[in-house]
Each structure stands twice: as C-alpha cells, then as structure tokens.
Amino acid sequence: MPEGNFLDLGHIEGVGELRLYYEVLNRDPNLVFLHGVTSNHTMFHPYIEHFQAKGFGTLAYDHRGDGKSTHIPIQRHHTPGANVSDLEHLLEAEGIGHATLIGQSLGGMIAQFYAIEHPSRVDAIVLISTSYDLTKTYGRNALN
C-alpha cells in the first residue's frame, strides 16, 4: 500500500481545519476510488493492490467526515459541490490530469457529479450500487 498523506483544505466555520486523508501511487493511467457512506478508503485495498500490480496508479481517500479525514458534524458541509471540490483539490495536489473514477454508493454519486463538472478529466466511470439522485431512487432527500 502507498503511504498515507493528508491534504489541508483550509478552515471551515464551526468545524475547524479540514484535512483529507489519502493514499496515492501516481502513475498513468490512474484509478480513483470513492467509497460510500459509513465506509472509508480501506474498503478498496484489495482492488488497489490488484491494479497496482497491473501497472495502474491509484488514489483512494476518506471523504470529509469519514475515516482519518476531519470529522464534520454539520450536515451543510456534506454537499455534492463540497465533495466535487475536495476531489478536484486532491487531483490537483497530486498532479493527476485525468483518471478513471470508481465509485461505490455515495462515491458513485460523487463520480457522476465530478464528471459533469470536469468531463475532460474523466477517462471513464465505474459505478457500484449507486444512484444518480437519491430523491428519485429512495423517495427521500439526500440529507436524510
């Protein structure tokens, strides 16, 4: 496994300093793994090892509020826009110009939102047990 890093994203009122934990092996082509709610980057470790052995670069991170990243108790800071911004900052920090996004559950939604905002940076998307809109899929709003 690659060594872990933290990316500092600045101060959030009511939360403090926002830091995202991530593990990266940067080489082309890159695969970015996006976990679901109540999970963290470690769910992808077996797949990361497999793809690294095949010559792929990998990036997996704990979304804000999850795993080793800063705990965020305030729901308004868990938005699609915030998650897309976090992913963009990580890719920029590591100099990753484009990647295949592999998203499970919430991670799949983040992948879709990211691809809409940054289509030239997405080679492909792999979606696992996800939705494009929780309000349509589950008949409730995404904050619930």
PDB file of C-alpha atoms in Angstrom:
ATOM      1  CA  MET A   1       0.000   0.000   0.000  1.00  0.00           C
ATOM      2  CA  PRO A   2       1.210   3.528  -0.658  1.00  0.00           C
ATOM      3  CA  GLU A   3       1.967   5.692   2.335  1.00  0.00           C
ATOM      4  CA  GLY A   4      -0.863   7.874   3.626  1.00  0.00           C
ATOM      5  CA  ASN A   5      -0.950  11.648   3.286  1.00  0.00           C
ATOM      6  CA  PHE A   6      -3.148  14.491   4.455  1.00  0.00           C
ATOM      7  CA  LEU A   7      -4.319  17.328   2.236  1.00  0.00           C
ATOM      8  CA  ASP A   8      -5.101  20.545   4.103  1.00  0.00           C
ATOM      9  CA  LEU A   9      -8.144  22.314   2.630  1.00  0.00           C
ATOM     10  CA  GLY A  10      -8.396  25.259   4.988  1.00  0.00           C
ATOM     11  CA  HIS A  11     -10.700  26.376   7.769  1.00  0.00           C
ATOM     12  CA  ILE A  12     -14.453  25.680   7.914  1.00  0.00           C
ATOM     13  CA  GLU A  13     -16.512  27.743  10.334  1.00  0.00           C
ATOM     14  CA  GLY A  14     -17.896  25.523  13.089  1.00  0.00           C
ATOM     15  CA  VAL A  15     -15.585  22.642  12.154  1.00  0.00           C
ATOM     16  CA  GLY A  16     -12.002  23.890  12.180  1.00  0.00           C
ATOM     17  CA  GLU A  17      -9.265  22.804   9.820  1.00  0.00           C
ATOM     18  CA  LEU A  18     -10.388  20.419   7.087  1.00  0.00           C
ATOM     19  CA  ARG A  19      -7.882  17.674   6.271  1.00  0.00           C
ATOM     20  CA  LEU A  20      -8.467  14.788   3.884  1.00  0.00           C
ATOM     21  CA  TYR A  21      -6.583  11.537   4.335  1.00  0.00           C
ATOM     22  CA  TYR A  22      -5.499   9.774   1.159  1.00  0.00           C
ATOM     23  CA  GLU A  23      -3.214   7.102  -0.244  1.00  0.00           C
ATOM     24  CA  VAL A  24      -1.754   7.517  -3.714  1.00  0.00           C
ATOM     25  CA  LEU A  25       0.547   5.819  -6.182  1.00  0.00           C
ATOM     26  CA  ASN A  26       0.640   8.279  -9.060  1.00  0.00           C
ATOM     27  CA  ARG A  27       1.298   6.787 -12.491  1.00  0.00           C
ATOM     28  CA  ASP A  28      -0.617   6.748 -15.727  1.00  0.00           C
ATOM     29  CA  PRO A  29      -3.309   5.509 -16.027  1.00  0.00           C
ATOM     30  CA  ASN A  30      -4.778   6.486 -12.683  1.00  0.00           C
ATOM     31  CA  LEU A  31      -7.771   4.941 -10.941  1.00  0.00           C
ATOM     32  CA  VAL A  32      -9.559   6.968  -8.247  1.00  0.00           C
ATOM     33  CA  PHE A  33     -11.585   5.028  -5.678  1.00  0.00           C
ATOM     34  CA  LEU A  34     -14.561   6.745  -3.998  1.00  0.00           C
ATOM     35  CA  HIS A  35     -16.167   4.948  -1.048  1.00  0.00           C
ATOM     36  CA  GLY A  36     -19.750   5.058   0.194  1.00  0.00           C
ATOM     37  CA  VAL A  37     -21.373   6.383   3.348  1.00  0.00           C
ATOM     38  CA  THR A  38     -20.209   4.769   6.623  1.00  0.00           C
ATOM     39  CA  SER A  39     -17.118   3.396   4.894  1.00  0.00           C
ATOM     40  CA  ASN A  40     -13.592   4.605   4.181  1.00  0.00           C
ATOM     41  CA  HIS A  41     -10.743   4.154   1.715  1.00  0.00           C
ATOM     42  CA  THR A  42      -9.726   0.761   3.146  1.00  0.00           C
ATOM     43  CA  MET A  43     -12.703  -0.955   1.530  1.00  0.00           C
ATOM     44  CA  PHE A  44     -10.758  -0.740  -1.738  1.00  0.00           C
ATOM     45  CA  HIS A  45      -7.389  -2.067  -0.509  1.00  0.00           C
ATOM     46  CA  PRO A  46      -7.680  -5.500  -2.219  1.00  0.00           C
ATOM     47  CA  TYR A  47      -8.573  -3.835  -5.529  1.00  0.00           C
ATOM     48  CA  ILE A  48      -5.846  -1.217  -5.170  1.00  0.00           C
ATOM     49  CA  GLU A  49      -3.229  -3.934  -4.656  1.00  0.00           C
ATOM     50  CA  HIS A  50      -4.536  -5.813  -7.703  1.00  0.00           C
ATOM     51  CA  PHE A  51      -4.491  -2.795 -10.010  1.00  0.00           C
ATOM     52  CA  GLN A  52      -1.122  -1.523  -8.795  1.00  0.00           C
ATOM     53  CA  ALA A  53       0.350  -4.933  -9.627  1.00  0.00           C
ATOM     54  CA  LYS A  54      -1.063  -4.487 -13.145  1.00  0.00           C
ATOM     55  CA  GLY A  55       0.715  -1.125 -13.510  1.00  0.00           C
ATOM     56  CA  PHE A  56      -2.095   1.304 -12.656  1.00  0.00           C
ATOM     57  CA  GLY A  57      -1.773   4.366 -10.484  1.00  0.00           C
ATOM     58  CA  THR A  58      -4.317   4.589  -7.675  1.00  0.00           C
ATOM     59  CA  LEU A  59      -5.770   7.202  -5.374  1.00  0.00           C
ATOM     60  CA  ALA A  60      -8.149   6.398  -2.530  1.00  0.00           C
ATOM     61  CA  TYR A  61      -9.233   8.842   0.145  1.00  0.00           C
ATOM     62  CA  ASP A  62     -11.533   9.245   3.093  1.00  0.00           C
ATOM     63  CA  HIS A  63     -14.289  11.724   2.267  1.00  0.00           C
ATOM     64  CA  ARG A  64     -14.762  14.643   4.640  1.00  0.00           C
ATOM     65  CA  GLY A  65     -16.200  13.303   7.865  1.00  0.00           C
ATOM     66  CA  ASP A  66     -15.078   9.713   7.226  1.00  0.00           C
ATOM     67  CA  GLY A  67     -12.150   7.542   8.254  1.00  0.00           C
ATOM     68  CA  LYS A  68      -8.999   9.501   9.041  1.00  0.00           C
ATOM     69  CA  SER A  69     -10.266  12.727   7.446  1.00  0.00           C
ATOM     70  CA  THR A  70     -11.590  15.577   9.589  1.00  0.00           C
ATOM     71  CA  HIS A  71     -14.839  14.737  11.349  1.00  0.00           C
ATOM     72  CA  ILE A  72     -17.573  17.104  10.139  1.00  0.00           C
ATOM     73  CA  PRO A  73     -20.686  17.032  12.325  1.00  0.00           C
ATOM     74  CA  ILE A  74     -22.510  19.800  10.447  1.00  0.00           C
ATOM     75  CA  GLN A  75     -24.614  18.393   7.610  1.00  0.00           C
ATOM     76  CA  ARG A  76     -24.482  21.532   5.444  1.00  0.00           C
ATOM     77  CA  HIS A  77     -20.790  20.821   4.785  1.00  0.00           C
ATOM     78  CA  HIS A  78     -21.632  17.439   3.200  1.00  0.00           C
ATOM     79  CA  THR A  79     -22.827  18.649  -0.218  1.00  0.00           C
ATOM     80  CA  PRO A  80     -22.197  17.324  -3.721  1.00  0.00           C
ATOM     81  CA  GLY A  81     -20.372  20.559  -4.529  1.00  0.00           C
ATOM     82  CA  ALA A  82     -18.097  20.227  -1.494  1.00  0.00           C
ATOM     83  CA  ASN A  83     -17.269  16.616  -2.395  1.00  0.00           C
ATOM     84  CA  VAL A  84     -16.521  17.527  -6.017  1.00  0.00           C
ATOM     85  CA  SER A  85     -14.290  20.357  -4.816  1.00  0.00           C
ATOM     86  CA  ASP A  86     -12.448  18.007  -2.432  1.00  0.00           C
ATOM     87  CA  LEU A  87     -11.783  15.543  -5.256  1.00  0.00           C
ATOM     88  CA  GLU A  88     -10.589  18.333  -7.559  1.00  0.00           C
ATOM     89  CA  HIS A  89      -8.188  19.604  -4.886  1.00  0.00           C
ATOM     90  CA  LEU A  90      -6.767  16.092  -4.402  1.00  0.00           C
ATOM     91  CA  LEU A  91      -6.227  15.550  -8.113  1.00  0.00           C
ATOM     92  CA  GLU A  92      -4.607  18.967  -8.453  1.00  0.00           C
ATOM     93  CA  ALA A  93      -2.348  18.386  -5.441  1.00  0.00           C
ATOM     94  CA  GLU A  94      -1.099  15.110  -6.933  1.00  0.00           C
ATOM     95  CA  GLY A  95      -0.839  16.444 -10.497  1.00  0.00           C
ATOM     96  CA  ILE A  96      -3.363  13.939 -11.826  1.00  0.00           C
ATOM     97  CA  GLY A  97      -4.793  15.416 -15.016  1.00  0.00           C
ATOM     98  CA  HIS A  98      -7.292  12.665 -15.765  1.00  0.00           C
ATOM     99  CA  ALA A  99      -8.413   9.376 -14.257  1.00  0.00           C
ATOM    100  CA  THR A 100     -10.995   6.629 -14.206  1.00  0.00           C
ATOM    101  CA  LEU A 101     -13.365   7.128 -11.255  1.00  0.00           C
ATOM    102  CA  ILE A 102     -14.598   4.047  -9.392  1.00  0.00           C
ATOM    103  CA  GLY A 103     -17.409   4.940  -7.015  1.00  0.00           C
ATOM    104  CA  GLN A 104     -19.485   2.863  -4.641  1.00  0.00           C
ATOM    105  CA  SER A 105     -22.793   4.226  -3.276  1.00  0.00           C
ATOM    106  CA  LEU A 106     -22.171   7.889  -2.350  1.00  0.00           C
ATOM    107  CA  GLY A 107     -18.810   7.596  -4.095  1.00  0.00           C
ATOM    108  CA  GLY A 108     -20.656   6.784  -7.315  1.00  0.00           C
ATOM    109  CA  MET A 109     -22.707   9.929  -6.956  1.00  0.00           C
ATOM    110  CA  ILE A 110     -19.568  11.987  -6.366  1.00  0.00           C
ATOM    111  CA  ALA A 111     -18.045  10.421  -9.503  1.00  0.00           C
ATOM    112  CA  GLN A 112     -21.085  11.419 -11.560  1.00  0.00           C
ATOM    113  CA  PHE A 113     -21.161  14.985 -10.231  1.00  0.00           C
ATOM    114  CA  TYR A 114     -17.420  15.306 -10.832  1.00  0.00           C
ATOM    115  CA  ALA A 115     -17.718  14.026 -14.405  1.00  0.00           C
ATOM    116  CA  ILE A 116     -20.465  16.553 -15.155  1.00  0.00           C
ATOM    117  CA  GLU A 117     -18.306  19.433 -13.888  1.00  0.00           C
ATOM    118  CA  HIS A 118     -14.962  18.189 -15.243  1.00  0.00           C
ATOM    119  CA  PRO A 119     -15.664  15.916 -18.265  1.00  0.00           C
ATOM    120  CA  SER A 120     -12.206  16.359 -19.807  1.00  0.00           C
ATOM    121  CA  ARG A 121     -10.576  14.979 -16.650  1.00  0.00           C
ATOM    122  CA  VAL A 122     -12.602  11.740 -16.552  1.00  0.00           C
ATOM    123  CA  ASP A 123     -11.499   8.804 -18.708  1.00  0.00           C
ATOM    124  CA  ALA A 124     -14.323   6.518 -17.549  1.00  0.00           C
ATOM    125  CA  ILE A 125     -16.641   5.907 -14.604  1.00  0.00           C
ATOM    126  CA  VAL A 126     -17.304   2.622 -12.842  1.00  0.00           C
ATOM    127  CA  LEU A 127     -20.458   2.786 -10.702  1.00  0.00           C
ATOM    128  CA  ILE A 128     -21.162   0.269  -7.943  1.00  0.00           C
ATOM    129  CA  SER A 129     -24.520   0.154  -6.095  1.00  0.00           C
ATOM    130  CA  THR A 130     -25.234   3.835  -6.568  1.00  0.00           C
ATOM    131  CA  SER A 131     -27.833   6.268  -7.835  1.00  0.00           C
ATOM    132  CA  TYR A 132     -27.855   9.493  -9.764  1.00  0.00           C
ATOM    133  CA  ASP A 133     -30.449  11.057  -7.444  1.00  0.00           C
ATOM    134  CA  LEU A 134     -31.365   9.714  -4.005  1.00  0.00           C
ATOM    135  CA  THR A 135     -34.664  11.601  -4.014  1.00  0.00           C
ATOM    136  CA  LYS A 136     -35.801   9.617  -7.052  1.00  0.00           C
ATOM    137  CA  THR A 137     -34.224   6.318  -6.046  1.00  0.00           C
ATOM    138  CA  TYR A 138     -35.332   6.250  -2.424  1.00  0.00           C
ATOM    139  CA  GLY A 139     -38.142   8.814  -2.326  1.00  0.00           C
ATOM    140  CA  ARG A 140     -36.393  10.945   0.280  1.00  0.00           C
ATOM    141  CA  ASN A 141     -33.985  13.811   0.279  1.00  0.00           C
ATOM    142  CA  ALA A 142     -30.240  13.142   0.286  1.00  0.00           C
ATOM    143  CA  LEU A 143     -29.712  14.680   3.727  1.00  0.00           C
ATOM    144  CA  ASN A 144     -31.912  12.054   5.354  1.00  0.00           C
TER     145      ASN A 144
END
